mmCIF file of C-alpha atoms in Angstrom:
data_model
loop_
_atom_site.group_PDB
_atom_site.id
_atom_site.type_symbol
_atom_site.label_atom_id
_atom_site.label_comp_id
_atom_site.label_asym_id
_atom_site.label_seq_id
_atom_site.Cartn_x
_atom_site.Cartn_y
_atom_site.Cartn_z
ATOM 1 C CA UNK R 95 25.510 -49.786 -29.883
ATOM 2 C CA UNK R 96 23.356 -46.839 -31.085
ATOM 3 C CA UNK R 97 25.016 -43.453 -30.641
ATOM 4 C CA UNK R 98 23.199 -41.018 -28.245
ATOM 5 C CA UNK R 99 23.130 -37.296 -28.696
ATOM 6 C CA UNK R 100 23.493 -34.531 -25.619
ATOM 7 C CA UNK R 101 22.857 -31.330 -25.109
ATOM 8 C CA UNK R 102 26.421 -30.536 -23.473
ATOM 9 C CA UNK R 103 29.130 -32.802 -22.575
ATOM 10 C CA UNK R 104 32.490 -32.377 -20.528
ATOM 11 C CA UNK R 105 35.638 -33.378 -22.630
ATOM 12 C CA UNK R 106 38.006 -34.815 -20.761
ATOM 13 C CA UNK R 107 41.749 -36.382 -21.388
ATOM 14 C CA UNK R 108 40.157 -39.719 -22.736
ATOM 15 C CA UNK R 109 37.545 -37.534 -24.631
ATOM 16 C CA UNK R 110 33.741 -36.903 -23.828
ATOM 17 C CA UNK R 111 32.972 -38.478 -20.014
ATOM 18 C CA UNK R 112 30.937 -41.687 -20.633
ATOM 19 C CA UNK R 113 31.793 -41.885 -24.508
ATOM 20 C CA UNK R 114 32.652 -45.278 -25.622
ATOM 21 C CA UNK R 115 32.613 -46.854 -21.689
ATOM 22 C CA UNK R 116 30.889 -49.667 -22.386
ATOM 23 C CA UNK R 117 32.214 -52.584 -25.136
ATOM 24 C CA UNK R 118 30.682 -56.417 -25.390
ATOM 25 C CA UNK R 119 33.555 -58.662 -25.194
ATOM 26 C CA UNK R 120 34.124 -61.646 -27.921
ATOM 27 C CA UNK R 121 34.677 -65.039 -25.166
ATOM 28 C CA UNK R 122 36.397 -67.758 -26.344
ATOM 29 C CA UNK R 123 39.169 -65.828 -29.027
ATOM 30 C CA UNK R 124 41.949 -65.027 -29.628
ATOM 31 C CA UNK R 125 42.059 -62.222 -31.555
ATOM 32 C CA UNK R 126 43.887 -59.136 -30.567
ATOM 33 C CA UNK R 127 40.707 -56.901 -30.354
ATOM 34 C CA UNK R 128 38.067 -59.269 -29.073
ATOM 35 C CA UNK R 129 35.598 -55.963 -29.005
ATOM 36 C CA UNK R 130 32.035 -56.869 -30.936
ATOM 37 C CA UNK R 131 31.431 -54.316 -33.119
ATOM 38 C CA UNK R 132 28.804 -53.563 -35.605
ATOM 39 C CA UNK R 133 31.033 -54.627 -38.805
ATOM 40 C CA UNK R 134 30.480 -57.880 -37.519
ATOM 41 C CA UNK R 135 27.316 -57.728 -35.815
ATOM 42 C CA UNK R 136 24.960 -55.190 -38.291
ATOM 43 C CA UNK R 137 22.024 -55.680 -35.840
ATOM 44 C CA UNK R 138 24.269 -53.749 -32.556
ATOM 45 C CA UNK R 139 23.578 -50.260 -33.779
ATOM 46 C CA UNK R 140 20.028 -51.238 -33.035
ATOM 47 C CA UNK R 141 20.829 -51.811 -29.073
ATOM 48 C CA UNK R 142 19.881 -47.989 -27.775
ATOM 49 C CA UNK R 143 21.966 -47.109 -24.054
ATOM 50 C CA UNK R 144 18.799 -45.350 -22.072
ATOM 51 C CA UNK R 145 18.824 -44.382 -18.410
ATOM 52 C CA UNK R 146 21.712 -42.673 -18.012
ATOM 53 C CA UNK R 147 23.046 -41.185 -14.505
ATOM 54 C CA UNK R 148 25.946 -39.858 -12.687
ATOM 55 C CA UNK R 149 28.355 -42.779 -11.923
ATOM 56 C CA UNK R 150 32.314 -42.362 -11.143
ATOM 57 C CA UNK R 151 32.109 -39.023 -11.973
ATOM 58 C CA UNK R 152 30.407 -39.940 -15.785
ATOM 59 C CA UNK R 153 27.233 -40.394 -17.388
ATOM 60 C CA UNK R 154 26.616 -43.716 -18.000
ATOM 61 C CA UNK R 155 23.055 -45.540 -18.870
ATOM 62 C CA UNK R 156 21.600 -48.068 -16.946
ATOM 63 C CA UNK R 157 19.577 -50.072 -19.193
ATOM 64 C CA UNK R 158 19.712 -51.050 -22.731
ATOM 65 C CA UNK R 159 16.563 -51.143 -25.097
ATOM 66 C CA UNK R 160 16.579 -53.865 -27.607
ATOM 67 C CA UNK R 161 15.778 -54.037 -31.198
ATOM 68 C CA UNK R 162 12.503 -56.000 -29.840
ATOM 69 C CA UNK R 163 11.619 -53.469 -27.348
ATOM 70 C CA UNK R 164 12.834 -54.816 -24.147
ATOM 71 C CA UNK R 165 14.666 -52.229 -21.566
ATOM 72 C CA UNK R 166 17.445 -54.838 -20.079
ATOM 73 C CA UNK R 167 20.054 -53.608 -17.570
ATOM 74 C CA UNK R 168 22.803 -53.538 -18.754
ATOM 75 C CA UNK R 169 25.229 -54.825 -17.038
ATOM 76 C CA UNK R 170 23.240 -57.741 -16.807
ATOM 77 C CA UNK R 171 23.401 -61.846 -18.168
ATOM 78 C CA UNK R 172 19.934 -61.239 -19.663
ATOM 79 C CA UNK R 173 21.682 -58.468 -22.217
ATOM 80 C CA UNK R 174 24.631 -60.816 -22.468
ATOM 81 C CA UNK R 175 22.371 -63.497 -23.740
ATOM 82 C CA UNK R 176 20.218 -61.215 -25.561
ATOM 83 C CA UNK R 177 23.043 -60.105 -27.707
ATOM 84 C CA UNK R 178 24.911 -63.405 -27.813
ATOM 85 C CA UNK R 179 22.072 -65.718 -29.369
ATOM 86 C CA UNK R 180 21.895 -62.803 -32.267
ATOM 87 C CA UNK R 181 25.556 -63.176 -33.055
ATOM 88 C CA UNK R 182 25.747 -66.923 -32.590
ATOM 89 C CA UNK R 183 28.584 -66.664 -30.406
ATOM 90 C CA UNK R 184 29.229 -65.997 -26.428
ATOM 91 C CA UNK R 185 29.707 -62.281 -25.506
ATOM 92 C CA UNK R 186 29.870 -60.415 -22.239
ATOM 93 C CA UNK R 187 29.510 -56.942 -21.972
ATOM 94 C CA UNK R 188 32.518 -55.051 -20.323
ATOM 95 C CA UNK R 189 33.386 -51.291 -18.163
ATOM 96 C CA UNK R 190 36.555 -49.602 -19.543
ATOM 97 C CA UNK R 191 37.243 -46.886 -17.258
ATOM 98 C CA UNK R 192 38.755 -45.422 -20.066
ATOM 99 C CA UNK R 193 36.489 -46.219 -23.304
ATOM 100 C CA UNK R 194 37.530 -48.319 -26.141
ATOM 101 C CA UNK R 195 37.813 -46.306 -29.465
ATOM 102 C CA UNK R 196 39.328 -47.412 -33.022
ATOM 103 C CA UNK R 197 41.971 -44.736 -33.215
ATOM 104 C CA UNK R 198 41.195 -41.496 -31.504
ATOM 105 C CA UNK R 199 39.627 -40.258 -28.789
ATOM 106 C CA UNK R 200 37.874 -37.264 -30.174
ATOM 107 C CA UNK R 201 36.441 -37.797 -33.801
ATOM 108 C CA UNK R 202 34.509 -34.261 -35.596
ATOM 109 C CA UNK R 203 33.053 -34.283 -39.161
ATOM 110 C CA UNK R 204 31.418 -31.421 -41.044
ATOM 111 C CA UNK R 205 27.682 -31.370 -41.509
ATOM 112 C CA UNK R 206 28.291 -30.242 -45.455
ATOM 113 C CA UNK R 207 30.599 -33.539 -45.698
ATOM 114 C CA UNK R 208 27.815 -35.624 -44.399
ATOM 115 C CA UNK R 209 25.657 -34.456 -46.369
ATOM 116 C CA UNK R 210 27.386 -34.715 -49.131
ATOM 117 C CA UNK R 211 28.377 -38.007 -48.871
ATOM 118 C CA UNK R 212 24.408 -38.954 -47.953
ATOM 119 C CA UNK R 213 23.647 -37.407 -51.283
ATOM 120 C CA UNK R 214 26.309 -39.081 -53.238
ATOM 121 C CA UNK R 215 25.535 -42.758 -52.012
ATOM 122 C CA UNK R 216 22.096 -42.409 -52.206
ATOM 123 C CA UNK R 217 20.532 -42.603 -49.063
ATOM 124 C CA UNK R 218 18.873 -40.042 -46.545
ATOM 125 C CA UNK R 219 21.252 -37.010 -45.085
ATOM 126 C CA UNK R 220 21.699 -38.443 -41.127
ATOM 127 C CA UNK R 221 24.678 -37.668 -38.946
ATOM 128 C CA UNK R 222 24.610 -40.525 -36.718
ATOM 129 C CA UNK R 223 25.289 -43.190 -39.598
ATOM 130 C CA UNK R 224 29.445 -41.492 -39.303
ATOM 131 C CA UNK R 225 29.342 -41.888 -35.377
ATOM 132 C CA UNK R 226 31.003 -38.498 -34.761
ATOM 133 C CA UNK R 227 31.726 -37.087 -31.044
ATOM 134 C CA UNK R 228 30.949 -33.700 -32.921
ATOM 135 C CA UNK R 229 29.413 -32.395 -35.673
ATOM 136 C CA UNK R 230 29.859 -29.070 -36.621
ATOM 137 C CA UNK R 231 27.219 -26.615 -38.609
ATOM 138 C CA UNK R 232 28.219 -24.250 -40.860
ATOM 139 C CA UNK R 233 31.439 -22.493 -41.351
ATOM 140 C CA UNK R 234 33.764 -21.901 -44.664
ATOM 141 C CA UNK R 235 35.053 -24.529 -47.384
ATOM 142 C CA UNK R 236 32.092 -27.309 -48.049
ATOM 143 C CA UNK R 237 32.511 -30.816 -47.472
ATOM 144 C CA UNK R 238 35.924 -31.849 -46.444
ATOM 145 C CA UNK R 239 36.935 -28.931 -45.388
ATOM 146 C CA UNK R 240 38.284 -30.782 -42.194
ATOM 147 C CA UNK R 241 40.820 -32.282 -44.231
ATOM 148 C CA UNK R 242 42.889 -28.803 -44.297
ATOM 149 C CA UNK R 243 42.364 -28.578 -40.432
ATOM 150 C CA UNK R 244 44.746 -31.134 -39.500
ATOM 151 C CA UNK R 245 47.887 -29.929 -37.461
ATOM 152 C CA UNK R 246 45.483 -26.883 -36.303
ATOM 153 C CA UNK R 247 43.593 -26.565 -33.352
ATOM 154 C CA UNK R 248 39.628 -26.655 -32.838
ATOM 155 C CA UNK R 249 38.747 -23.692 -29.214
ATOM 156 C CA UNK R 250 35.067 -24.358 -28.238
ATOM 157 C CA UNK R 251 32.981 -21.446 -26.585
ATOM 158 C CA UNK R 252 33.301 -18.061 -26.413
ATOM 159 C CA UNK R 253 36.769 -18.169 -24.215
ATOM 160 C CA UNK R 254 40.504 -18.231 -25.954
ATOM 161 C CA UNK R 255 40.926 -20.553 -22.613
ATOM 162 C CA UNK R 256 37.933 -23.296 -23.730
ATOM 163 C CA UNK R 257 38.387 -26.660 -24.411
ATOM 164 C CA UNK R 258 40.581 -27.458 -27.219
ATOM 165 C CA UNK R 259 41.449 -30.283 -29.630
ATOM 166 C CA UNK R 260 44.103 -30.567 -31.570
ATOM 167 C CA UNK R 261 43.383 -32.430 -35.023
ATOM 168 C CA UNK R 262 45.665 -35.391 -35.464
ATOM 169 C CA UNK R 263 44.365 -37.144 -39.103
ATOM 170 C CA UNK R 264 41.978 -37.503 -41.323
ATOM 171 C CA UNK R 265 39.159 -39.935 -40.693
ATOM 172 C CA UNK R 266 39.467 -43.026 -42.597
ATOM 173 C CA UNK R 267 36.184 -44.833 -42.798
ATOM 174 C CA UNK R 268 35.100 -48.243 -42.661
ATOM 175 C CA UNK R 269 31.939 -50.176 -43.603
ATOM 176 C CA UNK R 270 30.361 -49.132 -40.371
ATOM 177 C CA UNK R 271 28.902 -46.149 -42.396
ATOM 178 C CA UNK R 272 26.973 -48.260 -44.657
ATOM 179 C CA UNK R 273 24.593 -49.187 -41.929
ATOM 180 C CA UNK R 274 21.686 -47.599 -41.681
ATOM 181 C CA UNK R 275 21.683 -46.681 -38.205
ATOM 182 C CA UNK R 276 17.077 -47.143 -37.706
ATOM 183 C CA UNK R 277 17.360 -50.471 -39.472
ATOM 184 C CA UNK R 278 20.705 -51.657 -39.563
ATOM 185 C CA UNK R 279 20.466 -52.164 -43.495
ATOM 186 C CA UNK R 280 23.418 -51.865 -45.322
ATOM 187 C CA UNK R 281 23.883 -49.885 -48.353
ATOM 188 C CA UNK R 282 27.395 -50.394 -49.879
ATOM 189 C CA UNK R 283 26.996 -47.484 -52.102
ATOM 190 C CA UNK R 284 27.940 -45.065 -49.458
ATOM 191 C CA UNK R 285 31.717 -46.296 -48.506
ATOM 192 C CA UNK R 286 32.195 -46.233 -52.256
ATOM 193 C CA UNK R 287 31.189 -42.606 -52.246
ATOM 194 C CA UNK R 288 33.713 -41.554 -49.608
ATOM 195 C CA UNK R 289 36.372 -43.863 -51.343
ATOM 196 C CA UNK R 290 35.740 -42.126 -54.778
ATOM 197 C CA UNK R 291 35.079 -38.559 -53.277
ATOM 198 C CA UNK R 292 38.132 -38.312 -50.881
ATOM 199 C CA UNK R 293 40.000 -41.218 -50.774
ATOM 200 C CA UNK R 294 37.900 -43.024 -48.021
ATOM 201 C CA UNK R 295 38.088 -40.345 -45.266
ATOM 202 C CA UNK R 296 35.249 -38.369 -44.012
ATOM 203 C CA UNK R 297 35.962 -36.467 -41.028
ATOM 204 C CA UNK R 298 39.003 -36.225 -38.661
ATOM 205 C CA UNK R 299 40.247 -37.351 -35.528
ATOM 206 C CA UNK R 300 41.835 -35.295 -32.486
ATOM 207 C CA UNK R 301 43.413 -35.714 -29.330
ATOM 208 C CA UNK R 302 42.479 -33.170 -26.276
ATOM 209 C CA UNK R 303 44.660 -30.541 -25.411
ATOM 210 C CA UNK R 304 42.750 -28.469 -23.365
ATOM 211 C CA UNK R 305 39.521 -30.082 -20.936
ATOM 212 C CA UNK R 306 36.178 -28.101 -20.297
ATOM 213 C CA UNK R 307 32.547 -28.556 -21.281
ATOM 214 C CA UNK R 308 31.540 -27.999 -24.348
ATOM 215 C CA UNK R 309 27.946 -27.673 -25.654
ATOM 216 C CA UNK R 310 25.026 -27.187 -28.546
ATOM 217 C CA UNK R 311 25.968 -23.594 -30.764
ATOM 218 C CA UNK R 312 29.259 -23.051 -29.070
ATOM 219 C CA UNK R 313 30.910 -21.057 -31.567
ATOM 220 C CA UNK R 314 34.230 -23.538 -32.742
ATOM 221 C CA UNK R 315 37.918 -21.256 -33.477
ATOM 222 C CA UNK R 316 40.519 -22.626 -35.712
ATOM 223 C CA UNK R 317 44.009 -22.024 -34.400
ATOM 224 C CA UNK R 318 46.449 -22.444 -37.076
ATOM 225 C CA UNK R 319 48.628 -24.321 -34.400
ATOM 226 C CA UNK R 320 49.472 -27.003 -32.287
ATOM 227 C CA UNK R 321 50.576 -24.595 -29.826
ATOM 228 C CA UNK R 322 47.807 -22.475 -27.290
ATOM 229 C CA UNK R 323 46.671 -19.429 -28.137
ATOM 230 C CA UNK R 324 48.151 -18.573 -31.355
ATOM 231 C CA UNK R 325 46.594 -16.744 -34.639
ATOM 232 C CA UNK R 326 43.144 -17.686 -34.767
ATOM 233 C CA UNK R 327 40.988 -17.812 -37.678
ATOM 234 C CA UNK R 328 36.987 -17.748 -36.533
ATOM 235 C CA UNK R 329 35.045 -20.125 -38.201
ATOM 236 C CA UNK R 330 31.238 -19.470 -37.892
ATOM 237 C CA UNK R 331 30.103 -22.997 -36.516
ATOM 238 C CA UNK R 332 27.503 -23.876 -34.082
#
């Protein structure tokens, strides 16, 4: 579904609390990852979470608006209907205490790399069409300057003691990024960008290290290793 932004989130051992919680569930396959996702279903990314409140310790939403403009709950068999009669198949949506992600818990891209990227396959500049936990603003080296950050480690906030990832890998995309993510329209031209620009990864993943809350303008410090707190090297983000 549609990605929602916050103001401040707690990351936790299984990354931001409430990311990725909620996953609708393929019946009658047997494929190893029966998740629905939006490479197969365009039309998902329209599906906005709303309502969200404290529940087992997480935010987590309540209701579900549709691409038509009905609020559904969402644990609910109206959503499950909803959403099955668009894909043509039988899907129920599931809780995973845990969330459900492709690689990595944590994922961070560059605003200058989506930008660029934007620019380069011709459509508008907007961060939510790369689904990142966190985008960063600012700092040194352009787009793709992530790439040189893996095997270092990202502090949040002000403290050496914040709440730290440590970058695993690059990002490699998929066709998920082609969608655009008000209409669901895909445009082909940007995966081909990120293929021809930097080998088809945009953005890295991480794994956390350290837990805390981080939030909107915390300024981000590189630590030039997997090990807590080391030489740091301040990078202007926020």
């Amino acid at each position: 579904m549609a990605g929602t932004s916050v103001e401040s989130a707690f990351l936790d051992w299984h990354g931001l609390l409430g990311d990725r919680r909620f996953a609708f569930r393929r019946l009658n396959t047997n494929s190893g990852s029966p998740w629905l996702t939006a490479s197969r279903l365009p039309q998902l990314i329209l599906y906005r979470p709303c309502g969200f409140k404290q529940s087992l310790g997480e935010p987590q939403p309540t209701h579900v608006l549709t691409p038509s403009g009905e609020y559904l709950e969402l644990l609910s068999e109206k959503l499950n209907r909803e959403v099955s009669d668009r894909f043509g198949r039988r899907v129920e949506m599931m809780h995973l205490r845990n969330g459900i992600f492709d690689d990595s818990t944590v994922s961070v891209i560059n605003s200058a790399t989506v930008a660029h990227v934007c620019r380069e396959g011709g459509v508008g500049i907007d961060k939510r069409r790369f689904r990142a936990n966190i985008v960063l603003d600012g700092g040194e080296g352009g787009a793709f300057a992530e790439d040189s950050w893996v095997g270092s480690t990202l502090v949040f906030g002000e403290e050496e003691s914040g709440p730290a990832v440590y970058v695993t890998k690059r990002n490699g995309r998929c066709i998920i990024i082609n969608l655009d993510p008000e209409t669901g329209e895909q445009t082909p031209r940007v995966m081909n960008a990120v293929v021809q620009l930097n080998d088809n990864n945009a953005g890295i993943y991480g794994t956390v290290v350290r837990t805390g809350r981080i939030q909107i303008h915390d300024p981000v410090t590189l630590v030039q290793s997997a090990r807590l707190p080391q030489t740091a090297h301040s990078l202007p983000f926020g």
